[in-house]
Amino acid sequence: MTATDRTARHRRPALLAVLVTAVAAVLLALLAPAAVAAPAGRSPASGCHGAVHLTAADRGDRTDSAAGRADWAAADAALAGLTGPGHGYGTSALAAVREDGRLLWRDATGVADLATGLPADPEGRFRIGGATEAFVATTLLQLVGERRLDLDDRLECLLPGVVPNSTRITVRQLLDHTSGVADYRKDPAFDPSGQDWLTIRRFEPYSLQDLVDIADRYPPAFPPGQDQRDSATDDVLTGMVIEKLTGRSWQDEVTRRIIRPLHLTGTSMPGDSPFVPGSHAHGYLRTDAGPVDVTLLDPSEAGPSGGGISTTADLTTFIGALLDGRLLHPAQLAEMQRTTRLGDGPDRGLGLLRVDTPCGTSWGAAGGVPGYRTLVLGSADGRRQFATAVTAYDVTDAAAHATDAAWDRLTTAALCGAGAPAITPGSPSGPGHPLR
């Protein structure tokens, strides 16, 4: 297919093209740095295999004991430590804790909009970045449970010739990031610090095949199974497998299988709409000229790797349902929690991260897109869940290290209580800190 054919295939209807052009023009005129005020079917193929609290109506779900009040006071203070004068690490931070299905605590600090000073909404939506991967992996594992494919299926049998080494890459290796497939995000087109991305490229639409084609310009990072490295292309390929097997988009399958059954009314997997619906915190990038509002972007550039939108309450519902067995059969959940750790990275399951806390093992997902960082964790027994989102502004190493203590306190208080000892170094704080 020629470049001209590909362009024609992805051309937008005229009305949408006008809309995107208008959005870009408005951003160039109004959102420039200086304008932002500071303030089941077959057998597997053989061999291919400022704090705002809950409302009074919600407050009955909160723990009222002295110990419980101390936990939430500690969590409130730690959450506030993720924002601060000069924007700190983030311009806003949101968090929630759920236990046995009840929302116990939800808070927000900072501002949703630097231009207006509107306080962050604890019920607000945000771009969830890498947490999208857990939804996509769960959907694929449901298909495994329906015997539509096997984790040891070779990628070549599902998507012939799609990437180098496809005859040696298994579905499992896509999910635990041991495939070695090049990460398309290394391409300069996706560098958020570039002026082209800020003004034009963040509104460009991409199909899944477009992203794979970009990745294929680069050599594999390592032979399949020999190392472990996060690659957004792995998630894109997972989305393509879902679409090949179901005949529907990966967004439709995630919605049909997870979002609707769990009544996640604040969650969506948008295709290419640049908007975050409803109440939400704006995301910013720090530049020499000041903060640039990057809330509006085409999420197709992140796709199955990070294109989702949600709320802290919805994320706690999702991870709780996943870990207590409502979304997967026991065999598939056990596979999801079988970890692989190669090199210096975190303990990875299939679309999940393992984090050891003072009160036991937790499972979840983390990551971000420009302007946003998200983490969701749930206890292994499915009883307690924690989610947080930060509109990350100053992501330099100095600023990030300065927030590590607040992050550790927040995670500990949310999952284990205020009196628990510090979490294990590096899990999740340290060089691999999920909110950086």
Coordinates of C-alpha atoms in Angstrom, one line a residue:
M1 CA 0.0 0.0 0.0
T2 CA 1.4 3.4 -1.0
A3 CA 1.7 6.3 1.4
T4 CA -1.1 8.0 -0.7
D5 CA -3.4 5.0 -0.3
R6 CA -2.8 5.0 3.5
T7 CA -3.6 8.7 3.7
A8 CA -6.8 8.2 1.8
R9 CA -7.8 5.2 4.0
H10 CA -7.5 7.3 7.2
R11 CA -8.9 10.6 5.9
R12 CA -11.5 12.0 8.2
P13 CA -15.0 13.1 7.2
A14 CA -15.0 16.8 6.3
L15 CA -16.8 17.9 9.4
L16 CA -14.3 16.2 11.8
A17 CA -11.4 17.6 9.8
V18 CA -12.8 21.1 10.2
L19 CA -13.3 20.4 14.0
V20 CA -9.7 19.2 14.5
T21 CA -8.3 22.1 12.5
A22 CA -10.4 24.5 14.6
V23 CA -9.2 23.0 17.8
A24 CA -5.6 23.3 16.7
A25 CA -6.1 26.9 15.8
V26 CA -7.7 27.7 19.1
L27 CA -4.9 26.0 21.0
L28 CA -2.3 27.9 19.0
A29 CA -4.1 31.2 19.8
L30 CA -5.3 30.6 23.3
L31 CA -3.3 27.8 24.9
A32 CA 0.2 29.0 24.1
P33 CA 2.4 28.9 27.2
A34 CA 2.0 32.6 28.0
A35 CA -1.8 32.3 27.9
V36 CA -2.0 30.0 30.9
A37 CA -2.2 31.8 34.1
A38 CA -0.2 30.6 37.0
P39 CA -2.4 30.3 39.8
A40 CA -16.2 -19.5 23.1
G41 CA -15.7 -21.5 20.4
R42 CA -12.7 -23.3 18.9
S43 CA -9.7 -25.3 20.2
P44 CA -6.4 -23.4 20.2
A45 CA -4.5 -23.6 17.0
S46 CA -2.0 -26.4 17.6
G47 CA 1.6 -25.2 17.6
C48 CA 0.6 -21.6 17.1
H49 CA -0.1 -21.2 20.4
G50 CA -7.0 21.6 48.2
A51 CA -8.6 18.6 49.5
V52 CA -12.2 17.9 48.6
H53 CA -13.9 15.1 50.5
L54 CA -16.8 12.8 49.9
T55 CA -20.3 14.3 50.2
A56 CA -22.4 13.8 53.3
A57 CA -24.4 11.1 51.4
D58 CA -21.2 9.2 50.8
R59 CA -19.7 9.7 54.2
G60 CA -21.6 6.8 55.7
D61 CA -19.3 4.5 53.7
R62 CA -16.2 5.9 55.4
T63 CA -14.6 4.3 58.4
D64 CA -15.5 6.2 61.5
S65 CA -13.1 4.6 64.0
A66 CA -10.2 6.6 65.4
A67 CA -7.8 4.4 63.5
G68 CA -9.8 4.9 60.3
R69 CA -9.8 8.7 60.7
A70 CA -6.1 8.6 61.2
D71 CA -5.7 6.6 58.0
W72 CA -7.6 9.1 56.0
A73 CA -5.9 12.1 57.6
A74 CA -2.6 10.6 56.7
A75 CA -3.8 9.8 53.1
D76 CA -5.2 13.4 52.8
A77 CA -1.8 14.9 53.8
A78 CA 0.2 12.6 51.6
L79 CA -2.0 13.3 48.6
A80 CA -1.5 17.0 49.1
G81 CA 2.2 16.4 49.0
L82 CA 1.9 15.5 45.3
T83 CA 1.0 19.1 44.5
G84 CA 2.3 22.3 46.0
P85 CA 3.7 25.8 45.4
G86 CA 4.9 26.3 41.8
H87 CA 2.7 23.2 40.9
G88 CA 5.1 20.8 42.7
Y89 CA 5.1 17.4 40.9
G90 CA 1.5 17.8 39.7
T91 CA -1.2 20.5 39.3
S92 CA -3.8 18.2 40.8
A93 CA -4.0 14.8 42.4
L94 CA -7.0 12.5 43.0
A95 CA -7.3 9.3 44.9
A96 CA -9.9 6.7 46.2
V97 CA -10.0 3.6 48.4
R98 CA -12.6 0.9 48.2
E99 CA -13.0 -2.1 50.5
D100 CA -15.4 -5.0 50.2
G101 CA -17.2 -3.1 47.5
R102 CA -17.7 0.1 49.5
L103 CA -16.1 3.4 48.7
L104 CA -14.4 4.3 51.9
W105 CA -12.4 7.4 51.0
R106 CA -12.0 9.8 48.1
D107 CA -10.1 13.0 47.9
A108 CA -8.6 15.6 45.5
T109 CA -6.1 18.3 45.9
G110 CA -4.7 21.0 43.6
V111 CA -6.6 22.7 40.8
A112 CA -8.3 21.3 37.7
D113 CA -7.5 24.3 35.6
L114 CA -4.6 26.7 36.1
A115 CA -6.3 29.4 34.1
T116 CA -9.4 29.5 36.3
G117 CA -8.1 28.1 39.6
L118 CA -11.1 25.7 39.7
P119 CA -10.4 23.1 42.5
A120 CA -9.8 19.5 41.4
D121 CA -13.0 17.4 41.5
P122 CA -12.5 14.0 43.4
E123 CA -15.2 12.6 41.0
G124 CA -13.5 14.0 37.9
R125 CA -12.3 12.0 34.9
F126 CA -8.7 11.8 33.6
R127 CA -6.6 10.0 31.0
I128 CA -5.5 6.7 32.6
G129 CA -2.5 6.0 30.4
G130 CA -0.9 2.6 31.1
A131 CA -3.8 1.4 33.2
T132 CA -5.6 0.9 29.9
E133 CA -3.3 -2.1 29.4
A134 CA -5.0 -4.0 32.2
F135 CA -8.4 -3.6 30.6
V136 CA -7.1 -4.8 27.2
A137 CA -5.2 -7.7 28.8
T138 CA -8.3 -8.8 30.7
T139 CA -10.3 -8.8 27.5
L140 CA -7.7 -10.9 25.7
L141 CA -7.6 -13.4 28.6
Q142 CA -11.4 -13.7 28.5
L143 CA -10.9 -14.8 24.9
V144 CA -8.4 -17.3 26.1
G145 CA -10.9 -18.6 28.6
E146 CA -13.4 -19.0 25.7
R147 CA -10.8 -21.1 23.8
R148 CA -10.6 -18.5 21.0
L149 CA -6.8 -18.6 21.3
D150 CA -4.0 -19.9 23.6
L151 CA -1.3 -17.9 25.4
D152 CA 1.3 -20.0 23.6
D153 CA -0.1 -19.2 20.2
R154 CA 2.5 -17.7 17.9
L155 CA 1.9 -14.2 16.7
E156 CA 2.6 -15.2 13.1
C157 CA -0.5 -17.5 13.1
L158 CA -2.7 -14.7 14.3
L159 CA -1.2 -11.7 12.4
P160 CA 1.0 -13.1 9.7
G161 CA 4.1 -11.0 9.0
V162 CA 3.0 -8.2 11.2
V163 CA 6.5 -7.6 12.9
P164 CA 9.9 -9.1 12.7
N165 CA 10.3 -12.3 14.8
S166 CA 6.5 -12.9 14.6
T167 CA 7.1 -16.7 14.2
R168 CA 9.0 -16.7 17.6
I169 CA 6.8 -14.3 19.6
T170 CA 3.9 -15.7 21.7
V171 CA 0.8 -14.0 22.9
R172 CA 2.1 -14.4 26.4
Q173 CA 5.2 -12.4 25.5
L174 CA 3.1 -9.5 24.2
L175 CA 1.3 -9.4 27.6
D176 CA 4.4 -9.5 29.8
H177 CA 6.6 -7.4 27.5
T178 CA 9.2 -9.9 26.7
S179 CA 8.6 -9.9 22.9
G180 CA 11.4 -7.6 22.0
V181 CA 9.2 -5.7 19.6
A182 CA 10.4 -2.2 19.0
D183 CA 8.4 0.5 20.9
Y184 CA 6.8 2.9 18.3
R185 CA 7.0 5.7 20.9
K186 CA 10.8 6.0 20.3
D187 CA 9.9 7.7 17.0
P188 CA 10.4 11.5 17.2
A189 CA 6.8 12.0 16.1
F190 CA 5.7 11.0 19.6
D191 CA 8.1 13.2 21.6
P192 CA 5.9 15.5 23.7
S193 CA 8.7 18.0 24.2
G194 CA 8.8 18.8 20.5
Q195 CA 7.0 21.9 19.2
D196 CA 5.5 19.9 16.3
W197 CA 3.8 17.5 18.8
L198 CA 2.5 20.4 20.9
T199 CA 0.9 22.2 18.0
I200 CA 0.1 19.6 15.4
R201 CA 1.1 16.0 15.9
R202 CA -1.0 15.4 19.0
F203 CA -4.1 15.8 16.9
E204 CA -3.0 13.3 14.2
P205 CA -5.1 10.1 14.0
Y206 CA -3.4 6.7 13.9
S207 CA -4.7 3.2 13.2
L208 CA -3.3 0.3 15.0
Q209 CA -1.5 -0.7 11.8
D210 CA 0.0 2.8 11.5
L211 CA 1.6 2.4 14.9
V212 CA 3.0 -1.0 14.0
D213 CA 4.3 0.3 10.8
I214 CA 6.2 3.0 12.7
A215 CA 7.6 0.4 15.1
D216 CA 8.8 -1.7 12.2
R217 CA 11.1 1.1 11.1
Y218 CA 13.3 0.1 14.1
P219 CA 15.0 -3.2 14.8
P220 CA 13.8 -5.4 17.6
A221 CA 15.0 -4.4 21.1
F222 CA 16.1 -8.0 21.9
P223 CA 15.3 -11.6 20.9
P224 CA 11.9 -12.8 22.1
G225 CA 12.0 -14.0 25.7
Q226 CA 15.6 -12.8 26.4
D227 CA 14.7 -9.5 28.2
Q228 CA 11.8 -7.5 29.4
R229 CA 11.1 -3.9 28.4
D230 CA 7.9 -1.9 28.2
S231 CA 6.8 -1.5 24.6
A232 CA 3.5 0.2 23.6
T233 CA 3.7 -1.8 20.4
D234 CA 3.0 -5.0 22.4
D235 CA -0.3 -3.5 23.6
V236 CA -1.1 -2.4 20.0
L237 CA -0.5 -5.9 18.8
T238 CA -2.8 -7.3 21.6
G239 CA -5.5 -4.9 20.4
M240 CA -5.1 -6.2 16.9
V241 CA -5.4 -9.8 18.0
I242 CA -8.6 -8.9 19.8
E243 CA -10.0 -7.3 16.6
K244 CA -8.9 -10.3 14.5
L245 CA -10.7 -12.8 16.7
T246 CA -13.9 -10.8 17.4
G247 CA -14.4 -8.7 14.3
R248 CA -15.0 -5.7 16.6
S249 CA -12.6 -2.9 17.7
W250 CA -10.7 -3.4 20.9
Q251 CA -12.6 -0.4 22.3
D252 CA -15.9 -2.1 21.6
E253 CA -14.8 -5.4 23.2
V254 CA -13.5 -3.7 26.3
T255 CA -16.7 -1.7 26.6
R256 CA -18.9 -4.8 26.0
R257 CA -17.0 -7.1 28.3
I258 CA -15.9 -4.9 31.2
I259 CA -17.2 -1.3 31.2
R260 CA -20.9 -2.0 30.7
P261 CA -21.1 -5.1 33.0
L262 CA -19.4 -3.3 35.8
H263 CA -21.4 -0.1 35.3
L264 CA -18.3 2.0 35.0
T265 CA -20.1 5.2 34.0
G266 CA -17.1 7.4 34.1
T267 CA -14.9 5.1 32.0
S268 CA -14.5 5.1 28.2
M269 CA -12.1 3.9 25.6
P270 CA -12.3 6.7 23.0
G271 CA -11.3 6.1 19.4
D272 CA -10.0 9.5 18.2
S273 CA -12.0 12.1 20.0
P274 CA -9.6 14.6 21.5
F275 CA -11.9 15.5 24.4
V276 CA -12.2 14.4 28.0
P277 CA -15.9 14.4 28.8
G278 CA -17.5 15.7 32.0
S279 CA -15.7 17.2 34.9
H280 CA -12.0 16.7 34.6
A281 CA -8.6 18.0 35.5
H282 CA -6.5 19.6 32.7
G283 CA -3.1 18.1 31.9
Y284 CA -0.1 20.3 31.3
L285 CA 3.4 20.1 30.1
R286 CA 6.2 22.3 31.5
T287 CA 8.1 24.4 29.0
D288 CA 10.6 27.2 29.3
A289 CA 7.7 29.6 28.5
G290 CA 5.4 28.1 31.2
P291 CA 2.7 25.5 31.3
V292 CA 1.1 24.3 28.1
D293 CA -2.4 22.8 28.3
V294 CA -2.3 19.4 26.6
T295 CA -5.7 18.1 27.7
L296 CA -6.8 17.8 24.1
L297 CA -5.1 15.2 22.1
D298 CA -6.0 12.3 19.8
P299 CA -5.9 9.2 22.0
S300 CA -5.3 7.0 19.0
E301 CA -1.6 7.7 19.4
A302 CA -1.7 5.8 22.7
G303 CA -4.4 3.3 21.7
P304 CA -4.5 0.1 23.7
S305 CA -1.4 1.2 25.5
G306 CA -2.9 4.3 27.1
G307 CA -5.9 5.8 25.4
G308 CA -8.5 5.2 28.2
I309 CA -10.4 7.6 30.4
S310 CA -11.7 6.8 33.8
T311 CA -12.3 8.0 37.4
T312 CA -10.6 6.8 40.7
A313 CA -13.9 5.2 41.8
D314 CA -14.3 3.3 38.5
L315 CA -10.7 2.1 38.6
T316 CA -11.1 0.7 42.1
T317 CA -14.3 -1.1 41.0
F318 CA -12.5 -2.6 38.0
I319 CA -9.4 -3.9 39.8
G320 CA -11.6 -5.3 42.6
A321 CA -13.7 -7.2 40.1
L322 CA -10.6 -8.5 38.3
L323 CA -8.9 -9.7 41.4
D324 CA -11.9 -11.3 43.1
G325 CA -12.6 -13.4 40.0
R326 CA -15.7 -11.7 38.5
L327 CA -14.0 -11.0 35.2
L328 CA -11.8 -14.0 34.6
H329 CA -11.9 -17.8 35.3
P330 CA -9.5 -18.9 38.0
A331 CA -7.1 -20.4 35.4
Q332 CA -6.8 -17.2 33.4
L333 CA -6.5 -15.0 36.6
A334 CA -3.7 -17.3 37.7
E335 CA -1.9 -16.9 34.4
M336 CA -2.4 -13.1 34.6
Q337 CA -0.6 -13.2 38.0
R338 CA 2.3 -15.4 36.9
T339 CA 5.2 -12.9 36.9
T340 CA 8.2 -12.6 34.8
R341 CA 11.1 -10.4 35.9
L342 CA 14.0 -9.9 33.6
G343 CA 16.5 -7.1 34.2
D344 CA 15.8 -4.3 36.6
G345 CA 12.1 -3.8 35.8
P346 CA 9.1 -4.5 38.1
D347 CA 7.5 -7.9 38.6
R348 CA 5.2 -8.2 35.6
G349 CA 2.3 -10.5 35.2
L350 CA 0.1 -10.4 32.0
G351 CA -1.0 -6.8 31.9
L352 CA -0.5 -6.4 35.6
L353 CA 2.3 -5.3 37.9
R354 CA 3.0 -6.9 41.3
V355 CA 3.7 -4.5 44.2
D356 CA 4.7 -5.9 47.6
T357 CA 3.4 -3.7 50.5
P358 CA 3.6 -4.0 54.3
C359 CA 0.1 -5.6 54.3
G360 CA 0.7 -8.0 51.5
T361 CA 0.9 -8.3 47.8
S362 CA -1.0 -6.0 45.5
W363 CA -1.7 -6.1 41.8
G364 CA -2.4 -3.3 39.4
A365 CA -1.3 -1.1 36.6
A366 CA 0.5 2.2 36.1
G367 CA 1.5 4.6 33.5
G368 CA 0.6 7.8 31.7
V369 CA 0.3 10.0 28.7
P370 CA 1.5 13.6 28.4
G371 CA 0.1 15.5 31.4
Y372 CA -1.4 12.6 33.2
R373 CA -0.1 9.7 35.5
T374 CA -2.3 7.0 36.9
L375 CA -1.8 4.1 39.3
V376 CA -4.4 1.5 40.4
L377 CA -3.6 -1.3 42.9
G378 CA -5.7 -4.0 44.6
S379 CA -5.0 -6.5 47.4
A380 CA -4.5 -10.0 46.1
D381 CA -7.5 -11.2 48.1
G382 CA -9.7 -8.7 46.2
R383 CA -10.8 -6.9 49.4
R384 CA -9.2 -3.5 49.2
Q385 CA -8.4 -1.3 46.2
F386 CA -6.6 2.0 45.7
A387 CA -6.4 4.3 42.7
T388 CA -4.7 7.7 42.2
A389 CA -4.2 10.1 39.3
V390 CA -1.9 13.0 39.1
T391 CA -1.8 15.7 36.4
A392 CA 1.9 15.5 36.3
Y393 CA 3.6 18.9 35.6
D394 CA 7.2 18.9 36.8
V395 CA 8.5 15.4 35.9
T396 CA 12.1 16.2 36.3
D397 CA 14.1 13.8 38.4
A398 CA 14.6 16.4 41.1
A399 CA 10.9 17.1 41.4
A400 CA 10.0 13.4 41.2
H401 CA 12.4 12.3 43.9
A402 CA 11.0 15.1 46.1
T403 CA 7.6 13.6 45.9
D404 CA 8.6 10.0 46.6
A405 CA 8.1 10.3 50.4
A406 CA 4.6 11.6 49.9
W407 CA 3.9 8.9 47.4
D408 CA 5.1 6.2 49.7
R409 CA 3.0 7.6 52.6
L410 CA -0.1 7.8 50.3
T411 CA 0.2 4.2 49.1
T412 CA 0.8 2.9 52.6
A413 CA -2.0 4.7 54.2
A414 CA -4.4 3.9 51.4
L415 CA -3.7 0.1 51.3
C416 CA -2.4 -0.7 54.8
G417 CA -3.3 2.1 57.2
A418 CA -1.4 5.1 58.6
G419 CA 0.6 3.0 61.1
A420 CA 2.1 0.6 58.6
P421 CA 5.9 0.8 57.9
A422 CA 7.2 2.2 54.7
I423 CA 6.6 0.3 51.6
T424 CA 9.4 -1.8 50.1
P425 CA 12.0 0.4 48.4
G426 CA 11.5 0.3 44.6
S427 CA 7.9 -1.0 44.9
P428 CA 6.6 1.3 43.6
S429 CA 9.0 4.1 44.5
G430 CA 12.5 4.4 43.2
P431 CA 13.7 4.6 39.7
G432 CA 10.6 2.9 38.3
H433 CA 8.2 5.1 40.2
P434 CA 4.9 4.7 38.4
L435 CA 3.8 8.4 38.7
R436 CA 7.0 9.8 37.0

